PDB file of C-alpha atoms and ligand atoms in Angstrom:
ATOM      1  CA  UNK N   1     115.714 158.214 123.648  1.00 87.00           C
ATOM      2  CA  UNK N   2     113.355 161.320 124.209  1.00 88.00           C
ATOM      3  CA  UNK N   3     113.296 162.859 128.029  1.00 86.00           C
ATOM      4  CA  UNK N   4     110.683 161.040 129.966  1.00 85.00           C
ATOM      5  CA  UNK N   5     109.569 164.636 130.642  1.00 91.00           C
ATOM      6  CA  UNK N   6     108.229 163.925 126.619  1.00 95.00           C
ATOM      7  CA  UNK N   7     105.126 162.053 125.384  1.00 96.00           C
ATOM      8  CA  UNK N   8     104.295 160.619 122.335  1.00 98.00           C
ATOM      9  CA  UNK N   9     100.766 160.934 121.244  1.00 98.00           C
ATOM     10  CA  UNK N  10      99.671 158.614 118.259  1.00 98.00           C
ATOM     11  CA  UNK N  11      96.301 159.333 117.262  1.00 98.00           C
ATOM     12  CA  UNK N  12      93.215 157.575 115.684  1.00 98.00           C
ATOM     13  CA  UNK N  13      95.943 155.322 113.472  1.00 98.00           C
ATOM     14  CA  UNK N  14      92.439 153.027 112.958  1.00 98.00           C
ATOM     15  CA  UNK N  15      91.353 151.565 109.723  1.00 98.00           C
ATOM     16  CA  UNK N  16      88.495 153.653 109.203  1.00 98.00           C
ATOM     17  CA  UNK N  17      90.606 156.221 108.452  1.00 98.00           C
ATOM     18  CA  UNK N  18      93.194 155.027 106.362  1.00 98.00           C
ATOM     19  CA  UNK N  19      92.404 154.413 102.365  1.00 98.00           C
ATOM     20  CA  UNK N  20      89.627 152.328 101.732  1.00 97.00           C
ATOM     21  CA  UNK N  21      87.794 153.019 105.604  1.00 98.00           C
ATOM     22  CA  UNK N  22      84.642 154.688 106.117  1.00 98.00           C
ATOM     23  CA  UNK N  23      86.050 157.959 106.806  1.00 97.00           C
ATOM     24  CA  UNK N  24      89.331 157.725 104.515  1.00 97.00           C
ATOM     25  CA  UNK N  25      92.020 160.273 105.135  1.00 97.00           C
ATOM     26  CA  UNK N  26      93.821 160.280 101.872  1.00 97.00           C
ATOM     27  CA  UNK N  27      97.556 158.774 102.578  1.00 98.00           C
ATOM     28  CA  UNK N  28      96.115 157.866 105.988  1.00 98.00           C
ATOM     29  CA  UNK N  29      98.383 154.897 105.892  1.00 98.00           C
ATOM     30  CA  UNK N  30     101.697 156.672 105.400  1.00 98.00           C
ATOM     31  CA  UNK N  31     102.072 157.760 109.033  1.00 98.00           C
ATOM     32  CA  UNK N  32     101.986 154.394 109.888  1.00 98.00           C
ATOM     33  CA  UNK N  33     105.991 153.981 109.887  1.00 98.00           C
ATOM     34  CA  UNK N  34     106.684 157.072 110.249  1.00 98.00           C
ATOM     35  CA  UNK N  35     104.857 156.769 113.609  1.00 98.00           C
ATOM     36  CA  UNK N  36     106.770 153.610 114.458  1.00 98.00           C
ATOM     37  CA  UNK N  37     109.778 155.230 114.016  1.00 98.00           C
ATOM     38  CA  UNK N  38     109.205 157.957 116.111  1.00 98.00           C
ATOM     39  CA  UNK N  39     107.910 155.991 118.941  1.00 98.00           C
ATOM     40  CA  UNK N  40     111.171 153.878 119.104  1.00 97.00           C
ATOM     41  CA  UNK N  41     112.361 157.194 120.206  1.00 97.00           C
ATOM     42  CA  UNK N  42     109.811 157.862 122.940  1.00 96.00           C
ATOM     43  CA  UNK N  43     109.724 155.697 126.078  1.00 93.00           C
ATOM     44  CA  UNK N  44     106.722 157.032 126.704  1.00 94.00           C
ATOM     45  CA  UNK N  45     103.694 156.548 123.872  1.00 97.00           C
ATOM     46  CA  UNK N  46      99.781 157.005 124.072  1.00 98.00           C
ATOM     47  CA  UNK N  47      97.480 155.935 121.169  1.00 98.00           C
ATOM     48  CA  UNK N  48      94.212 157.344 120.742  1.00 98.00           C
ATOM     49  CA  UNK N  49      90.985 155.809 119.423  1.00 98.00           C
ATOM     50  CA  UNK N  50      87.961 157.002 118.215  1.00 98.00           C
ATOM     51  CA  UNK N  51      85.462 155.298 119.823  1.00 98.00           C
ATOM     52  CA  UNK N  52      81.264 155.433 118.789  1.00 98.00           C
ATOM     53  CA  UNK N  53      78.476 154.018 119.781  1.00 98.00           C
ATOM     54  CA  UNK N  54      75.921 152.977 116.854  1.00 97.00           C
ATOM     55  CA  UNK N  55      73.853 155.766 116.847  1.00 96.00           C
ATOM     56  CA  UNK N  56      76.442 158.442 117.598  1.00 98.00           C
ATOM     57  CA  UNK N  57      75.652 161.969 117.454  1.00 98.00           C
ATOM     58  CA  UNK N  58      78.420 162.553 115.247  1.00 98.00           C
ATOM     59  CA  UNK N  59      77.166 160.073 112.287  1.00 98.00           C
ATOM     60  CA  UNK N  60      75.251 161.800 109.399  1.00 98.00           C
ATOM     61  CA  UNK N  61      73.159 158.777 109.256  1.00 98.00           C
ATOM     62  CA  UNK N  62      72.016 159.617 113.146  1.00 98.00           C
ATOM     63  CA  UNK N  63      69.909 162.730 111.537  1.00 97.00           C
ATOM     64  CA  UNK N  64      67.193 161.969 109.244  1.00 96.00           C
ATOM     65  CA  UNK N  65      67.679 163.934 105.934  1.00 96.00           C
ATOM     66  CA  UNK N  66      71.228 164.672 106.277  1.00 97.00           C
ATOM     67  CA  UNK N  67      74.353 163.998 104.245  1.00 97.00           C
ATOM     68  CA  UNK N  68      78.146 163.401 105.406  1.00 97.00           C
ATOM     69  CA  UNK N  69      80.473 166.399 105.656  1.00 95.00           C
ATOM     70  CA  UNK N  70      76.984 168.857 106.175  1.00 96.00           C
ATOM     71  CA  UNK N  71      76.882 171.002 109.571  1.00 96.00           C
ATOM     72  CA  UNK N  72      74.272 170.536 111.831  1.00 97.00           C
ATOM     73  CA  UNK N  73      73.771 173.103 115.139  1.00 97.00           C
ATOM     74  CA  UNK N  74      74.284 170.978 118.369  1.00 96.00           C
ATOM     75  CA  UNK N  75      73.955 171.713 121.952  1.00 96.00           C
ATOM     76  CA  UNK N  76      77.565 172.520 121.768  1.00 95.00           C
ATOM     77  CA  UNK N  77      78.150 174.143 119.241  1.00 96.00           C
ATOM     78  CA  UNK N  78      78.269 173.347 115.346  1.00 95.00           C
ATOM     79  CA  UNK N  79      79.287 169.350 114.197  1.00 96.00           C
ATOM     80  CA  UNK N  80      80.537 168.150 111.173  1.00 95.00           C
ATOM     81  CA  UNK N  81      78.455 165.286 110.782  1.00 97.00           C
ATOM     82  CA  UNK N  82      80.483 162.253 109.345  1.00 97.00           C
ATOM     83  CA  UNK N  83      80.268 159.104 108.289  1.00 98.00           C
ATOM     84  CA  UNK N  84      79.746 156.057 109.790  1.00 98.00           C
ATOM     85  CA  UNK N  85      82.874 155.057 111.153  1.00 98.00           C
ATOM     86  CA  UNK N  86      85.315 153.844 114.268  1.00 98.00           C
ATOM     87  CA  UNK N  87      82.082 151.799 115.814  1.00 98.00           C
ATOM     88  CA  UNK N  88      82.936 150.437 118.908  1.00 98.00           C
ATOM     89  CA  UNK N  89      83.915 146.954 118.544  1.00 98.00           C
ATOM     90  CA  UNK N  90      84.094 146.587 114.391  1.00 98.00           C
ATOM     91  CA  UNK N  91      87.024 145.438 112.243  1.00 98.00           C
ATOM     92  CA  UNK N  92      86.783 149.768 111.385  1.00 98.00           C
ATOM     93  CA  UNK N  93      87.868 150.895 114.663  1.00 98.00           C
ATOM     94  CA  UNK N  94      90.776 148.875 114.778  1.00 98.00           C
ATOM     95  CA  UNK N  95      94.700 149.632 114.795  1.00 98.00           C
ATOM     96  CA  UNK N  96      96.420 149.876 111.833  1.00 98.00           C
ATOM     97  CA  UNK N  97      98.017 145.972 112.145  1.00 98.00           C
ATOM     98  CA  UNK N  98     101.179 147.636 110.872  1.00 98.00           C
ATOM     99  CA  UNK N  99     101.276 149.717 113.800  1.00 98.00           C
ATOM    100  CA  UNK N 100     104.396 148.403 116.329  1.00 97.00           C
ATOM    101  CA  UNK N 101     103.852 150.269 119.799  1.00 98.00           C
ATOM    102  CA  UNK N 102     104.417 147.551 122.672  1.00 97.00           C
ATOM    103  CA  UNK N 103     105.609 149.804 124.995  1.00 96.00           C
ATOM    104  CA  UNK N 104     102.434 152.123 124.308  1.00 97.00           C
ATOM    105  CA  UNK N 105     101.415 152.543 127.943  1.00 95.00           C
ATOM    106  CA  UNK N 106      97.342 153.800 127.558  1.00 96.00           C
ATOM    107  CA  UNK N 107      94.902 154.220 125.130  1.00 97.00           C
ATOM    108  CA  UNK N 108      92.716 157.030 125.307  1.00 97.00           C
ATOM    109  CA  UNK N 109      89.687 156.133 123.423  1.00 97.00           C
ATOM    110  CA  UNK N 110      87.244 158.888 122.741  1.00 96.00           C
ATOM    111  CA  UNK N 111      83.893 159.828 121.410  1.00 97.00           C
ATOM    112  CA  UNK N 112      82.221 157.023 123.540  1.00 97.00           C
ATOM    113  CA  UNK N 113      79.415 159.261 124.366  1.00 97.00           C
ATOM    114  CA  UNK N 114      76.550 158.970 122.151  1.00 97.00           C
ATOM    115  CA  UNK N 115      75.614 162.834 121.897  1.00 97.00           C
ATOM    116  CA  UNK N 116      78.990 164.514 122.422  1.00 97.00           C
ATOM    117  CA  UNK N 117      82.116 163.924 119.647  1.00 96.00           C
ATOM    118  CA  UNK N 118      85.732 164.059 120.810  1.00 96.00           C
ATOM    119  CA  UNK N 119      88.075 164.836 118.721  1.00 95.00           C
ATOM    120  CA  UNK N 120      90.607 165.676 121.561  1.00 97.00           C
ATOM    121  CA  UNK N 121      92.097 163.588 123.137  1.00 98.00           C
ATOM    122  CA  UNK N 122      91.737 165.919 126.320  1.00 97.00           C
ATOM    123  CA  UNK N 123      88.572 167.248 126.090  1.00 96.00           C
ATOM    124  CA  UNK N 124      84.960 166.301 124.071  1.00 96.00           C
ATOM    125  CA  UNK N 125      83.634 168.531 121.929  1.00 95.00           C
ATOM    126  CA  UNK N 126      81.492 169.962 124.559  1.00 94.00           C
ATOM    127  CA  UNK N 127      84.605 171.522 125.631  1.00 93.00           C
ATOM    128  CA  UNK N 128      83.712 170.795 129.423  1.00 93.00           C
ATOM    129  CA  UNK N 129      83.906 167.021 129.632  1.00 95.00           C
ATOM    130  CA  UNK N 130      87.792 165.785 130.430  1.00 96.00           C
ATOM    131  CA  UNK N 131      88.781 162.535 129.111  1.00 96.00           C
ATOM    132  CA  UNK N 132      91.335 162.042 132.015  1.00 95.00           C
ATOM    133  CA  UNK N 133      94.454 162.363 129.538  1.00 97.00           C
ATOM    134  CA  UNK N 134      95.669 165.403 131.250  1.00 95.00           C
ATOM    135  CA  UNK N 135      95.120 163.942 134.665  1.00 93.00           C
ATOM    136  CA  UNK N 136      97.113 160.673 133.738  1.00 94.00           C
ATOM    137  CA  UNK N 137     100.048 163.100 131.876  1.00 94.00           C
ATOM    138  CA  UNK N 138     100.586 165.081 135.065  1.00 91.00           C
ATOM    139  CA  UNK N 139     101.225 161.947 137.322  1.00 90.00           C
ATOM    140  CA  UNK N 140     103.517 160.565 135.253  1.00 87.00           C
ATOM    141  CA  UNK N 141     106.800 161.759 133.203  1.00 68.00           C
ATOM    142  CA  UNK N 142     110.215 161.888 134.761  1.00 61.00           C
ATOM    143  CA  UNK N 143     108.622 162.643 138.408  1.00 58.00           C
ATOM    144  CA  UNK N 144     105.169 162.521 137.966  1.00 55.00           C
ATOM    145  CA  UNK N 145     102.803 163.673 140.916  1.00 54.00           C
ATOM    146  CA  UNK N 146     103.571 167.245 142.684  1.00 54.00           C
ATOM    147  CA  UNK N 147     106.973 167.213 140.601  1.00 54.00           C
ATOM    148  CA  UNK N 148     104.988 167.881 137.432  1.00 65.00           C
ATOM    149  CA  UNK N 149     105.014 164.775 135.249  1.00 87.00           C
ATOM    150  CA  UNK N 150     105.188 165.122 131.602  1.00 93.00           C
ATOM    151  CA  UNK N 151     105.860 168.264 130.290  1.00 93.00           C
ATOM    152  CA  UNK N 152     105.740 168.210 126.201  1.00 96.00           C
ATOM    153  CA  UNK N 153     103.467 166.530 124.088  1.00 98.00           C
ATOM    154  CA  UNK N 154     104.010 165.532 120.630  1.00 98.00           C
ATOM    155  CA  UNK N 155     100.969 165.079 118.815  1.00 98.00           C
ATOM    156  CA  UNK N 156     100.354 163.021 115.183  1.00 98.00           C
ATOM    157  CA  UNK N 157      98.402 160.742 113.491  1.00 98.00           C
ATOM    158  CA  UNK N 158      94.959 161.393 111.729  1.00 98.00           C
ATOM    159  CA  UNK N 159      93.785 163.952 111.032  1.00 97.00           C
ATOM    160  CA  UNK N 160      95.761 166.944 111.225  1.00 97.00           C
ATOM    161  CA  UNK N 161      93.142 169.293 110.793  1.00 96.00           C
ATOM    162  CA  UNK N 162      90.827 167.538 113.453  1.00 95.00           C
ATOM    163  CA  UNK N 163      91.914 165.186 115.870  1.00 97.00           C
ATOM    164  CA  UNK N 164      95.095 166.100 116.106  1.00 98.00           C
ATOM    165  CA  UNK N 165      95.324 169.918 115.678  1.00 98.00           C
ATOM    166  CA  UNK N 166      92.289 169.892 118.699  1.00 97.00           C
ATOM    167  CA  UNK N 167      94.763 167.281 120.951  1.00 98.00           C
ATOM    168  CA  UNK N 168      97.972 169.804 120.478  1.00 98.00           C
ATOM    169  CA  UNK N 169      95.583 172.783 121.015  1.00 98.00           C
ATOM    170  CA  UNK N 170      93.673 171.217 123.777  1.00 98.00           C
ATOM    171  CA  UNK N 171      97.427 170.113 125.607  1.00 98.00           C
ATOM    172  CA  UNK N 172      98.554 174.062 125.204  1.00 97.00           C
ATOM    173  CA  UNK N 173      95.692 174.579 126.809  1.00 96.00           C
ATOM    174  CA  UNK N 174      96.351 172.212 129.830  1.00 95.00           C
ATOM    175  CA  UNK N 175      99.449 174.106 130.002  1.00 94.00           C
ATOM    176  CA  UNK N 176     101.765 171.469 127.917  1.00 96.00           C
ATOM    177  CA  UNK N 177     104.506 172.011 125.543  1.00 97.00           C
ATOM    178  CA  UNK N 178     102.866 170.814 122.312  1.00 98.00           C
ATOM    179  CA  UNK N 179     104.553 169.609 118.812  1.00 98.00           C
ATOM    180  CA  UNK N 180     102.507 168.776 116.136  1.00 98.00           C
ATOM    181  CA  UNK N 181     104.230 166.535 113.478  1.00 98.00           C
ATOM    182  CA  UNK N 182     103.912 167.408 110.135  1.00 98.00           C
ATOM    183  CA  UNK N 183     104.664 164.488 108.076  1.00 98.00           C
ATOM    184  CA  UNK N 184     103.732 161.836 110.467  1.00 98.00           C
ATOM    185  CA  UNK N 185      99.819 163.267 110.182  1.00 98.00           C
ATOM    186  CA  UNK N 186      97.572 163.695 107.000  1.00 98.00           C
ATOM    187  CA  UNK N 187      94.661 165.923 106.728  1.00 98.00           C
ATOM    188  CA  UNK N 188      91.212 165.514 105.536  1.00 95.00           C
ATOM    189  CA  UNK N 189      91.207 169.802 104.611  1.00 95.00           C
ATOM    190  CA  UNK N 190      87.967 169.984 104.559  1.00 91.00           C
ATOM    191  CA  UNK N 191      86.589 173.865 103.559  1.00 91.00           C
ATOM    192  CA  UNK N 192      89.720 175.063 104.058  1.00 95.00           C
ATOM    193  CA  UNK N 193      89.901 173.698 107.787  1.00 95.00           C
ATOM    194  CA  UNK N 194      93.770 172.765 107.312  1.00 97.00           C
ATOM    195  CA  UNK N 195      94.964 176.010 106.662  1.00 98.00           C
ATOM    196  CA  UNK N 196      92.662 177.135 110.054  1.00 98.00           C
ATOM    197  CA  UNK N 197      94.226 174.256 111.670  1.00 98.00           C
ATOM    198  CA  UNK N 198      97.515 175.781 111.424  1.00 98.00           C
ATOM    199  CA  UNK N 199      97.139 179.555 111.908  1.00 98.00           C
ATOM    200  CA  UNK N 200      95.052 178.127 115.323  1.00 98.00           C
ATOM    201  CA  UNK N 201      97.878 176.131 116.313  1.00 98.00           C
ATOM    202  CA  UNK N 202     100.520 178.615 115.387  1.00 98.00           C
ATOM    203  CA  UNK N 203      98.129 181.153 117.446  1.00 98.00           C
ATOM    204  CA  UNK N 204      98.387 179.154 120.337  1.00 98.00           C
ATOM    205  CA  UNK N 205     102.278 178.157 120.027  1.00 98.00           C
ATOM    206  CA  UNK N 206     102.234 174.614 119.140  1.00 98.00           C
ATOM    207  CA  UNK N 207     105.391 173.859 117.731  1.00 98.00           C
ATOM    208  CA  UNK N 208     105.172 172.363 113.876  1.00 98.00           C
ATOM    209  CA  UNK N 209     107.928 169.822 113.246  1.00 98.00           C
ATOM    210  CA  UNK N 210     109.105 167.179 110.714  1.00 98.00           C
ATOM    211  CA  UNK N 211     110.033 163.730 112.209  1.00 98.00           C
ATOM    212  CA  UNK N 212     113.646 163.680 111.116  1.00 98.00           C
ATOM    213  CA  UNK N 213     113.586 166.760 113.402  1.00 97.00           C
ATOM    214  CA  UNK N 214     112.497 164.943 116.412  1.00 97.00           C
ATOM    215  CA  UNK N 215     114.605 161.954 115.805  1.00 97.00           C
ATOM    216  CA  UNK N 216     117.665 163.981 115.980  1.00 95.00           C
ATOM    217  CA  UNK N 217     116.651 166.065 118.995  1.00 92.00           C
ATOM    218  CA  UNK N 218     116.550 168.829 117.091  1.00 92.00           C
ATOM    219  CA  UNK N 219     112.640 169.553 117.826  1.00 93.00           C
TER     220      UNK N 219
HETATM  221 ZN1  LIG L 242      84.726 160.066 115.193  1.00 85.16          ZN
END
């Protein structure tokens, strides 16, 4: 069992994004056990979810005349604009069913402001608004509170070159150890944003490891 100085952070593991959703992540549902194994390992798991409203700012069909996967300039800077997907409530933003965390202790869901996306699970994409992760990560861990709480984060899910590369870069930021794992997250590589993803997070010293590697301690 990982230190409970460690966290496990499983993220957007939601139908929408596996094969067949409305934002498919090609072998999105491959990470599934892969992710179950690894979090018998951690006594300490978080799951994200992506989280819209209807309308959300994020949705292509939000902006009249515009396609999925265009750009579009927003108050914040420059948004992918997406398909329709992880609407609060529908069968879409749901779990994977395969998924087996019990012991998960929060879910951080995210993008539940209509005209700001989040695809950190710290911070939106206004880069200003916390989602309270880091708050919740510092008073807990081994001694939580003034002793520190949690001190790495280990980040996978879907999709590498999104949510998850902005979570690991996002808990460097909040002064975390971060460990993005490789084969327990697919990418959607989109313009060449995995390769990006990577020399960011290399940039920024998150750690890139392979599950067998965390399993045995060894990362
Ligand atoms: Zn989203």
């Amino acid at each position: 069992m990982r230190s409970a100085d460690d966290v496990l952070l499983l993220i957007d593991l939601q139908y929408d994004f596996m094969p067949g959703g409305a934002l498919a992540v090609a072998h999105g549902d491959e990470v599934v056990p892969v992710a179950n194994r690894l979090a018998q390992a951690f006594s300490h798991v978080v799951l994200t979810q992506d989280w819209h409203p209807a309308q959300h700012v994020s949705f292509a069909a939000s902006h009249a005349g515009r396609q999925p996967f265009e750009t579009i300039a927003l108050p914040y800077g420059e948004q992918v604009l997406w398909p329709t997907h992880c609407v609060q409530g529908t069968a879409g933003a749901d779990l994977h069913r395969d998924l087996h965390v019990p012991h998960a202790r929060a879910i951080i869901r995210k993008g539940h402001h209509a005209d700001v996306d989040s695809y950190s699970a710290f911070l939106e994409a206004d880069r200003a608004t916390p989602t309270g992760l880091s708050g919740y990560l510092r008073e807990t861990g081994a001694n939580g509170g003034a002793h520190g709480g949690v001190k790495r984060v280990y980040c996978c899910g879907l999709a590498t070159d999104y949510c998850v590369a902005w979570s690991a870069l996002d808990a460097r930021a909040a002064g975390f150890e971060a460990v993005l794992i490789e084969d327990a997250s697919r990418a959607i590589d989109l313009n060449g944003s995995l390769a990006a993803a990577w020399e960011q997070l290399r940039a920024a010293g998150v750690k890139r490891a392979q599950s067998a590697e965390v399993l045995r301690g060894a990362a």
